[in-house]
Short mmCIF file of C-alpha atoms and ligand atoms in Angstrom, two decimals:
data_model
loop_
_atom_site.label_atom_id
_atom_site.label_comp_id
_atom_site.label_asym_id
_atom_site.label_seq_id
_atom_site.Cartn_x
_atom_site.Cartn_y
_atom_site.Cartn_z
CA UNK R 76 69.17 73.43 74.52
CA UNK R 77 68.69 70.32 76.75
CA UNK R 78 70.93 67.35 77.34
CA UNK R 79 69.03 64.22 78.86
CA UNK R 80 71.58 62.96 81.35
CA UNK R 81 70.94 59.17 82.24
CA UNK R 82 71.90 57.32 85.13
CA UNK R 83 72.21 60.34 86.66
CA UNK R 84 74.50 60.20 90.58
CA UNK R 85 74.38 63.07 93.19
CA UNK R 86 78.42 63.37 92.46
CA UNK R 87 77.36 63.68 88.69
CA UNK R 88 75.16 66.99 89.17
CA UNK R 89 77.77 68.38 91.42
CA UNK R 90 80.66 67.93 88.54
CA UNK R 91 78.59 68.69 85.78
CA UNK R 92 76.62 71.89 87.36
CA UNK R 93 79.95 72.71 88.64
CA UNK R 94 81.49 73.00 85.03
CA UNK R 95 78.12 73.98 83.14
CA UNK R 96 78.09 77.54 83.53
CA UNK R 97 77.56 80.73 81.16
CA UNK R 98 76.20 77.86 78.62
CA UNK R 99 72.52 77.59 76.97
CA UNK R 100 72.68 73.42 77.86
CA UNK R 101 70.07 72.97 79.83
CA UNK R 102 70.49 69.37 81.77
CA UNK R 103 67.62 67.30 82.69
CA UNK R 104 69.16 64.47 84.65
CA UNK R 105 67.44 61.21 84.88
CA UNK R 106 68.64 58.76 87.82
CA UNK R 107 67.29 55.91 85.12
CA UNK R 108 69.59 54.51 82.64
CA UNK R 109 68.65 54.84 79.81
CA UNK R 110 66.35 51.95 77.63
CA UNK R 111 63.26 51.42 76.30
CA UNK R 112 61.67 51.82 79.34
CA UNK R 113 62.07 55.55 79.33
CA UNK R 114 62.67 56.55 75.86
CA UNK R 115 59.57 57.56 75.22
CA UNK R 116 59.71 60.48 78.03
CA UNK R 117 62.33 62.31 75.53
CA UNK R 118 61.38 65.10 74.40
CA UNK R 119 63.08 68.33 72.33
CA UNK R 120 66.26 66.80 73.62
CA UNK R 121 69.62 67.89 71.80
CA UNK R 122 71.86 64.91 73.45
CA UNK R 123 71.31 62.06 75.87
CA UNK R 124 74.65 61.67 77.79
CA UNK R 125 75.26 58.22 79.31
CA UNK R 126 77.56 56.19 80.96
CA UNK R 127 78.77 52.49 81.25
CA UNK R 128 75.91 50.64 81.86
CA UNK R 129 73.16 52.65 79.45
CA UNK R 130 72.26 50.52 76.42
CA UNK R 131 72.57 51.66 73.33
CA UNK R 132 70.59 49.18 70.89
CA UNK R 133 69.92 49.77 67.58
CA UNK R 134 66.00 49.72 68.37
CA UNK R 135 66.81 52.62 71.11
CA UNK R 136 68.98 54.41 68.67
CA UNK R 137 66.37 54.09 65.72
CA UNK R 138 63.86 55.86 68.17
CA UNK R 139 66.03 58.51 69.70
CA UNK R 140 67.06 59.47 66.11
CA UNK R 141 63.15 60.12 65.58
CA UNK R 142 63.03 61.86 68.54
CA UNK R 143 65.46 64.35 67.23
CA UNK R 144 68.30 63.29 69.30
CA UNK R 145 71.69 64.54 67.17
CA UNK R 146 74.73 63.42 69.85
CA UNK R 147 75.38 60.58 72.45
CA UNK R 148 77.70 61.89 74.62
CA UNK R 149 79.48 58.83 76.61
CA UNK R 150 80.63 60.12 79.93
CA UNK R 151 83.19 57.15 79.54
CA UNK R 152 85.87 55.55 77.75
CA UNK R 153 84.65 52.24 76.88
CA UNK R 154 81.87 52.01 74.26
CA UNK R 155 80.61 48.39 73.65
CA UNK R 156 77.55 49.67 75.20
CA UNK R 157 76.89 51.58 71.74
CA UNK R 158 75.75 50.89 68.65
CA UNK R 159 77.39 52.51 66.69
CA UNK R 160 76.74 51.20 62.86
CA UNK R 161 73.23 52.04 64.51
CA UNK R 162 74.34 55.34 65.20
CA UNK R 163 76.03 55.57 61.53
CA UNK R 164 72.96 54.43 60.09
CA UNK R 165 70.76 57.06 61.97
CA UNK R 166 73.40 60.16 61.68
CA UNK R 167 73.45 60.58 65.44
CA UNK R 168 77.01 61.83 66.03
CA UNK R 169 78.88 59.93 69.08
CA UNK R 170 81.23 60.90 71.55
CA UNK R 171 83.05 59.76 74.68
CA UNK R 172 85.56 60.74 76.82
CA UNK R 173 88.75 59.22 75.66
CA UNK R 174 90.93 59.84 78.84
CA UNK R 175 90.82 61.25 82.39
CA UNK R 176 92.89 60.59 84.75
CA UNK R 177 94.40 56.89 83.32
CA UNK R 178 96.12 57.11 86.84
CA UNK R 179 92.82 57.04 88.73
CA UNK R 180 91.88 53.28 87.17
CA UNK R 181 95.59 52.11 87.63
CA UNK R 182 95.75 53.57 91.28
CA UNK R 183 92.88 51.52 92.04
CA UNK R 184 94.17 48.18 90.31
CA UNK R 185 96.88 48.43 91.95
CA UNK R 186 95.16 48.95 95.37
CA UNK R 187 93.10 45.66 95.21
CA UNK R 188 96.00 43.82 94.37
CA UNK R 189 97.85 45.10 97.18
CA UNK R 190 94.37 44.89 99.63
CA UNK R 191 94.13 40.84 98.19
CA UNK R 192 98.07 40.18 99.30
CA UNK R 193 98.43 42.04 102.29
CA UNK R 194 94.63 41.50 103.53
CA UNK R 195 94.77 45.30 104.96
CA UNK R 196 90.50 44.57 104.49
CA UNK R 197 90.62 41.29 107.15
CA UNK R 198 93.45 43.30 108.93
CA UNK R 199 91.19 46.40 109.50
CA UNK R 200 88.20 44.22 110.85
CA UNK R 201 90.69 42.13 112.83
CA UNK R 202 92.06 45.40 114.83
CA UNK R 203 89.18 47.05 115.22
CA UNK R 204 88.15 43.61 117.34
CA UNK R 205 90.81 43.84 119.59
CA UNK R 206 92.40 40.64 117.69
CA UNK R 207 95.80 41.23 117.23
CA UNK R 208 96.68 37.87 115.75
CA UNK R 209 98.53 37.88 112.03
CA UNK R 210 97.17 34.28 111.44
CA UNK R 211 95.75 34.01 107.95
CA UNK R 212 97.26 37.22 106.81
CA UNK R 213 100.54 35.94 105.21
CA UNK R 214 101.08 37.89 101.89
CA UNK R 215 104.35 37.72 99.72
CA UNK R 216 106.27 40.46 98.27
CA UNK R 217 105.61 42.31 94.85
CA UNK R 218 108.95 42.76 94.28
CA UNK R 219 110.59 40.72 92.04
CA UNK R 220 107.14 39.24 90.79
CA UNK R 221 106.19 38.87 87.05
CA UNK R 222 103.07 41.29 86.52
CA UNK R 223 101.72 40.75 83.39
CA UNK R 224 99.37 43.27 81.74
CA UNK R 225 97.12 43.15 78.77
CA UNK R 226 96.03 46.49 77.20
CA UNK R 227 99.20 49.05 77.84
CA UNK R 228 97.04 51.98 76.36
CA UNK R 229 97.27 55.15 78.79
CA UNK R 230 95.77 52.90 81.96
CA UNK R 231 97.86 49.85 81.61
CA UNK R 232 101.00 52.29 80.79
CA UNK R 233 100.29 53.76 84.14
CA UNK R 234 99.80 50.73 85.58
CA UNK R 235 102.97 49.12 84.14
CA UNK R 236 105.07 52.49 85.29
CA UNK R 237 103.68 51.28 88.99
CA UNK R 238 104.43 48.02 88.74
CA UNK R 239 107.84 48.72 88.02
CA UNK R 240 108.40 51.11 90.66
CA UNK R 241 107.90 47.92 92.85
CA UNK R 242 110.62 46.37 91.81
CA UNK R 243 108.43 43.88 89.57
CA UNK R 244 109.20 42.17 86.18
CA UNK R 245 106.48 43.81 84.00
CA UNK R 246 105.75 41.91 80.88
CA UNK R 247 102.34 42.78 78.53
CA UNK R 248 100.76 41.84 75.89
CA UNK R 249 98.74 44.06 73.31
CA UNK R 250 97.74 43.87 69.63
CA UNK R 251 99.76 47.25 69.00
CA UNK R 252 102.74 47.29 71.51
CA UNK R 253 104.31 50.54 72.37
CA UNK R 254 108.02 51.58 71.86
CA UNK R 255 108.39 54.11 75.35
CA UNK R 256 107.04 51.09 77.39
CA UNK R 257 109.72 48.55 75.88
CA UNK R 258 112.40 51.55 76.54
CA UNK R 259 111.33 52.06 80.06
CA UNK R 260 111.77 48.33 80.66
CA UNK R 261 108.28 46.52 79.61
CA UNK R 262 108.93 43.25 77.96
CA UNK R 263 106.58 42.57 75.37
CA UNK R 264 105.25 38.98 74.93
CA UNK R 265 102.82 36.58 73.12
CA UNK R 266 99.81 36.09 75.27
CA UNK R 267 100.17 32.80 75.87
CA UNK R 268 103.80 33.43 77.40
CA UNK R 269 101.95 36.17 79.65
CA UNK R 270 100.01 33.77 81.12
CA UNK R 271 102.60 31.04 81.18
CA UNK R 272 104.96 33.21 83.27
CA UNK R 273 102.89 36.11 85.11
CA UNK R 274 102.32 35.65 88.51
CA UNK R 275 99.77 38.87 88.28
CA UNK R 276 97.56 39.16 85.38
CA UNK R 277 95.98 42.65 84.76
CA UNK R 278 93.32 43.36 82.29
CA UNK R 279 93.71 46.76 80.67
CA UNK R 280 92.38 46.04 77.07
CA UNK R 281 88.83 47.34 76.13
CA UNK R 282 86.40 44.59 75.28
CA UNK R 283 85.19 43.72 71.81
CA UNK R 284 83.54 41.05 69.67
CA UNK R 285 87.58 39.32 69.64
CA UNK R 286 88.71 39.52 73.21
CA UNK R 287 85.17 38.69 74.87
CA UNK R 288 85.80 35.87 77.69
CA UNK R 289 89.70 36.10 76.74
CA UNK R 290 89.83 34.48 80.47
CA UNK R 291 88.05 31.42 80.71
CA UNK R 292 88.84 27.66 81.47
CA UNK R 293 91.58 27.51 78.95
CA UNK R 294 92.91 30.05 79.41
CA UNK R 295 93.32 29.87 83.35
CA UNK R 296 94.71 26.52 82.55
CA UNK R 297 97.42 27.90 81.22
CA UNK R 298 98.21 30.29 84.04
CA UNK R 299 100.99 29.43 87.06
CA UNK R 300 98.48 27.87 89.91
CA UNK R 301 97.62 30.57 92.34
CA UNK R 302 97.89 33.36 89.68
CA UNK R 303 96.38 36.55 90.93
CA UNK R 304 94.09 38.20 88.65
CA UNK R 305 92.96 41.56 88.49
CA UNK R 306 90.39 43.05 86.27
CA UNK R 307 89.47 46.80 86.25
CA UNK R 308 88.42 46.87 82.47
CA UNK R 309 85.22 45.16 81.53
CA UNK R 310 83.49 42.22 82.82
CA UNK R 311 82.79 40.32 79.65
CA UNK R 312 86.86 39.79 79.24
CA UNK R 313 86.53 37.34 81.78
CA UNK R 314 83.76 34.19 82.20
CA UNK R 315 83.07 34.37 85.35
CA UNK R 316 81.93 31.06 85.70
CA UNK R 317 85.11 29.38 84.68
CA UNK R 318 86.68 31.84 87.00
CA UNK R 319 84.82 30.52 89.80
CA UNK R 320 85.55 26.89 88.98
CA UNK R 321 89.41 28.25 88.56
CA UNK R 322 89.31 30.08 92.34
CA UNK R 323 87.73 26.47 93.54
CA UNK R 324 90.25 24.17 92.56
CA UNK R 325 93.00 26.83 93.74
CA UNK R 326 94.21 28.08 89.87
CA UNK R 327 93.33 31.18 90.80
CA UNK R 328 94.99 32.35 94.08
CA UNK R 329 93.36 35.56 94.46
CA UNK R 330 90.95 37.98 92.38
CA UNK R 331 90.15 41.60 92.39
CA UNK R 332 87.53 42.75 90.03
CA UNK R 333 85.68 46.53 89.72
CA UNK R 334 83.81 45.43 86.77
CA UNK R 335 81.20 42.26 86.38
CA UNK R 336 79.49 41.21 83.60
CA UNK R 337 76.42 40.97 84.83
CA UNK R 338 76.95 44.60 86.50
CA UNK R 339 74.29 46.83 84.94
CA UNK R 340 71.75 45.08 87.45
CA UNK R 341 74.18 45.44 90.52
CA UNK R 342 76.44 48.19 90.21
CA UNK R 343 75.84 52.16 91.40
CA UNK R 344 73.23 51.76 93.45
CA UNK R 345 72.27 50.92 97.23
CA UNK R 346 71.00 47.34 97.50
CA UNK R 347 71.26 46.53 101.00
CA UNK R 348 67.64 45.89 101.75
CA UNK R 349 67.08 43.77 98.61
CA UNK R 350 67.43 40.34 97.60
CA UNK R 351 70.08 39.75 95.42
CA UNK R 352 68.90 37.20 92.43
CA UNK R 353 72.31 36.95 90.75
CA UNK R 354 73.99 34.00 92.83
CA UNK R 355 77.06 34.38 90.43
CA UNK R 356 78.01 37.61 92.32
CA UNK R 357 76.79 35.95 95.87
CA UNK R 358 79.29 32.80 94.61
CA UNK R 359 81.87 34.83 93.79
CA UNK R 360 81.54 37.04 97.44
CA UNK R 361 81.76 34.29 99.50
CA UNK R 362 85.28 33.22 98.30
CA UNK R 363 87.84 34.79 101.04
CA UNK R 364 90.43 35.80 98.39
CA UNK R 365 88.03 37.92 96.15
CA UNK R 366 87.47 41.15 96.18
CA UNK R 367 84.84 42.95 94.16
CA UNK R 368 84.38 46.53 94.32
CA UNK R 369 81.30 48.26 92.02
CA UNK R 370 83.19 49.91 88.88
CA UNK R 371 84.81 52.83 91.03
CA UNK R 372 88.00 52.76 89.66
CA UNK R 373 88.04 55.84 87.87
CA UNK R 374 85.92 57.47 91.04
CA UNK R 375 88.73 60.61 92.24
CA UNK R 376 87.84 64.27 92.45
CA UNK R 377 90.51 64.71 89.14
CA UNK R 378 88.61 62.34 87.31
CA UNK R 379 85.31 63.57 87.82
CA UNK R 380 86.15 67.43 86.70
CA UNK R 381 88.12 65.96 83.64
CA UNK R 382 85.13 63.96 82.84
CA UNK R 383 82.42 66.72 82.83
CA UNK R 384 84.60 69.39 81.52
CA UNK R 385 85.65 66.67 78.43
CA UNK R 386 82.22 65.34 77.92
CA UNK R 387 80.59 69.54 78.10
CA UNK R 388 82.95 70.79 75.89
CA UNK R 389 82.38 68.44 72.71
CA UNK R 390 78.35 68.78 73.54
CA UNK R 391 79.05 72.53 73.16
CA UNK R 392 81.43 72.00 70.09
CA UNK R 393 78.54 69.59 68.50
CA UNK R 394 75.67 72.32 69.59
CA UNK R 395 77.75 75.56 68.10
CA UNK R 396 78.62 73.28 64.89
CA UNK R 397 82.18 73.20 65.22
CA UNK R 398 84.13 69.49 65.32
CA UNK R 399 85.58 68.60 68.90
CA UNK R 400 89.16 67.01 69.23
CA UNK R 401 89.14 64.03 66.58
CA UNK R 402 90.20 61.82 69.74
CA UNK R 403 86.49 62.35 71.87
CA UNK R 404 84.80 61.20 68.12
CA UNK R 405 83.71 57.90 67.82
CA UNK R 406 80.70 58.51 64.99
P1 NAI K 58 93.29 52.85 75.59
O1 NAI K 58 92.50 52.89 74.34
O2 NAI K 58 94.23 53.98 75.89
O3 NAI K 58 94.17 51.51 75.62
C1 NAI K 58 93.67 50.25 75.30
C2 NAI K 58 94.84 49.40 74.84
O4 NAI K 58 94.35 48.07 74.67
C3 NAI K 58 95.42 49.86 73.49
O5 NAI K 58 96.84 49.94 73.59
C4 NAI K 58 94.98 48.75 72.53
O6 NAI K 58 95.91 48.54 71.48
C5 NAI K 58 94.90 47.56 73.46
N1 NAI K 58 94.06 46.48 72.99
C6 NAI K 58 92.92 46.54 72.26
N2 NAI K 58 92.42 45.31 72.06
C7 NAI K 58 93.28 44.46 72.68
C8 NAI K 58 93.32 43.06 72.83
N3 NAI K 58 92.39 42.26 72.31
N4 NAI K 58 94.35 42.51 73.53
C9 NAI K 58 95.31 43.30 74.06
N5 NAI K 58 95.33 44.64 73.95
C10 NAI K 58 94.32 45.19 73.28
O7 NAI K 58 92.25 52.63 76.77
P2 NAI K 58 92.43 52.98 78.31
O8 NAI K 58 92.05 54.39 78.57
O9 NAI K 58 93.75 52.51 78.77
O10 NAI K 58 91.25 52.09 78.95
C11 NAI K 58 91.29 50.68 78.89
C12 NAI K 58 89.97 50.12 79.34
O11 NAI K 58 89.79 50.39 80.73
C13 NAI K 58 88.72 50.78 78.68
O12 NAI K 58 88.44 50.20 77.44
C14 NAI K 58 87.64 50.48 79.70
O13 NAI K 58 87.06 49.24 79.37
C15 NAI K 58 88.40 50.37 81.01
N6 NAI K 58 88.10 51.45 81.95
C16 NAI K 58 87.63 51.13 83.20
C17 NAI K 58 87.36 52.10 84.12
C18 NAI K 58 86.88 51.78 85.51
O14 NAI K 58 86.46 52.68 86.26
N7 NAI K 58 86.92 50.53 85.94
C19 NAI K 58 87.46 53.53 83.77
C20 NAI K 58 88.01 53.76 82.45
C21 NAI K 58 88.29 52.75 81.58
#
């Protein structure tokens, strides 16, 4: 039976044909994502499996369910790249990978905001030039710092568990708080006291239709000036072009993003020799106190295998016509 993989990486094939053994899936990976562009190439195709930045319209999922296509299989967590009423509407089952390694994503969160304080990146350069000076690399210590977080799902609990093991005051804000985070010290407030009292703001929330741009001029206006602001969870939680105003008239002190909105045109691939048309991005690179890196977050060896062997083992449940784990089902 063949899966069409889409926006298919060399690291992908090695995790996937890694864990795909002894199994009739065939893969057929496609370095495209996937879109109307290429939908027509599918062909007796059991599952497409996709990741972040694959769109999943309603027009593409009308015309994959003609194509026979029974399962999406997100290689992800997030899923505001899918349809799915679409999906509903067409009987294409959808699935996703729920967690893997919620350490991975906080480890990395955590790492930009200590590369943004500490400047190890100018540090490196500087060193490596023989310049020894510490001129321009001032930080200021974590602990005792108020590091607010928004989202404390199984990434932003990890991240929170960090924080505290700094020596930080960790307060968070989420729509269903949770009682082992308020034991282990976690104060939970109203988002508008986060961002009143946080000196660290970290986005852990998934984005939907209520939460999209939840950081944008107001917002920001509310924060302490020179907040630092980290965002590892979706781009469209933050505008960047209020962010950029916010960095320019020194509200914002520092930011560290892995995600962009605009990142299905950028992110995962080589585009050295190119011309970049997005002069948001090239805006928001040329600001010494930002650091973007291109949605690796969740990018460890522990990840990966968790990943393939998650997202292989509900397309074999769906293919045999048993029902995987109720927590990989979205549709
Ligand atoms: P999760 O589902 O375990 O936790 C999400 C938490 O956010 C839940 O506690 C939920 O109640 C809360 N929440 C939902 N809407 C909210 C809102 N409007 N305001 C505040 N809290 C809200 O998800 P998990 O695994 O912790 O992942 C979080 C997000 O991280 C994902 O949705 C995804 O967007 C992002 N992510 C990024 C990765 C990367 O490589 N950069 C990798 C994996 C996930």
């Amino acid at each position: 039976m063949k899966v069409a993989f889409f926006s298919a990486k060399p690291y992908d094939r090695v995790f996937f044909d890694r864990f795909n053994i002894n199994s009739d899936v065939v893969i057929q990976y496609y370095e495209t994502h996937l879109g109307p562009h290429i939908i027509n190439a599918i062909a007796d195709v059991f599952a497409v499996c996709v990741f972040v930045n694959d769109k999943l319209t309603a027009p593409v999922i009308e015309v994959l369910a003609a194509k026979g296509v029974k399962l999406i299989a997100l290689r992800c967590a997030g899923f505001n790249n899918v349809d799915l009423d679409a999906a509903k509407k067409y009987g294409i089952r959808v699935c996703r990978v729920p967690a893997y390694s919620p350490e991975a994503v906080a480890e990395h969160a955590v790492a930009m905001l200590l590369t943004l304080n500490r400047k190890t990146h100018k540090a490196y350069n500087r060193v490596r030039e023989q310049n020894f000076s510490l001129t321009g690399l001032l930080g200021f210590n974590l602990h005792g710092k108020t590091v607010g977080v928004i989202g404390t799902g199984k990434i932003g609990k990890a991240f929170c568990k960090i924080m505290l093991g700094f020596g930080c005051s960790v307060i968070a804000y989420d729509i269903y708080p949770h009682d082992d985070l308020q034991q282990g010290g976690v104060t939970y407030t109203a988002l508008d006291t986060l961002f009143e009292q946080a000196d660290i703001v970290s986005l852990h929330c998934p984005l939907t239709p209520d939460n999209h741009y939840m950081i944008n001029a107001a917002t920001l206006s509310k924060m302490k000036k020179g907040v630092v602001l980290i965002n590892t969870s979706r781009g469209g939680l933050v505008c960047t072009t209020d962010i950029i105003d916010g960095l320019k008239n020194r509200q914002v002190g520092a930011l560290g993003i892995d995600v962009y909105e605009q990142e299905e045109k950028l992110f995962f691939r080589d585009l050295s020799e190119n011309i970049i048309e997005d002069d948001t991005i090239q805006r928001l690179m040329s600001f010494p106190n930002v650091l973007v890196t291109a949605h690796q977050a969740f990018f460890t060896e522990e990840a990966l295998s968790e990943i393939a062997q998650i997202t292989l083992g509900s397309i074999y449940h769906f293919l045999n016509g048993t029902e995987p784990a109720a927590a990989v089902v979205l549709v």
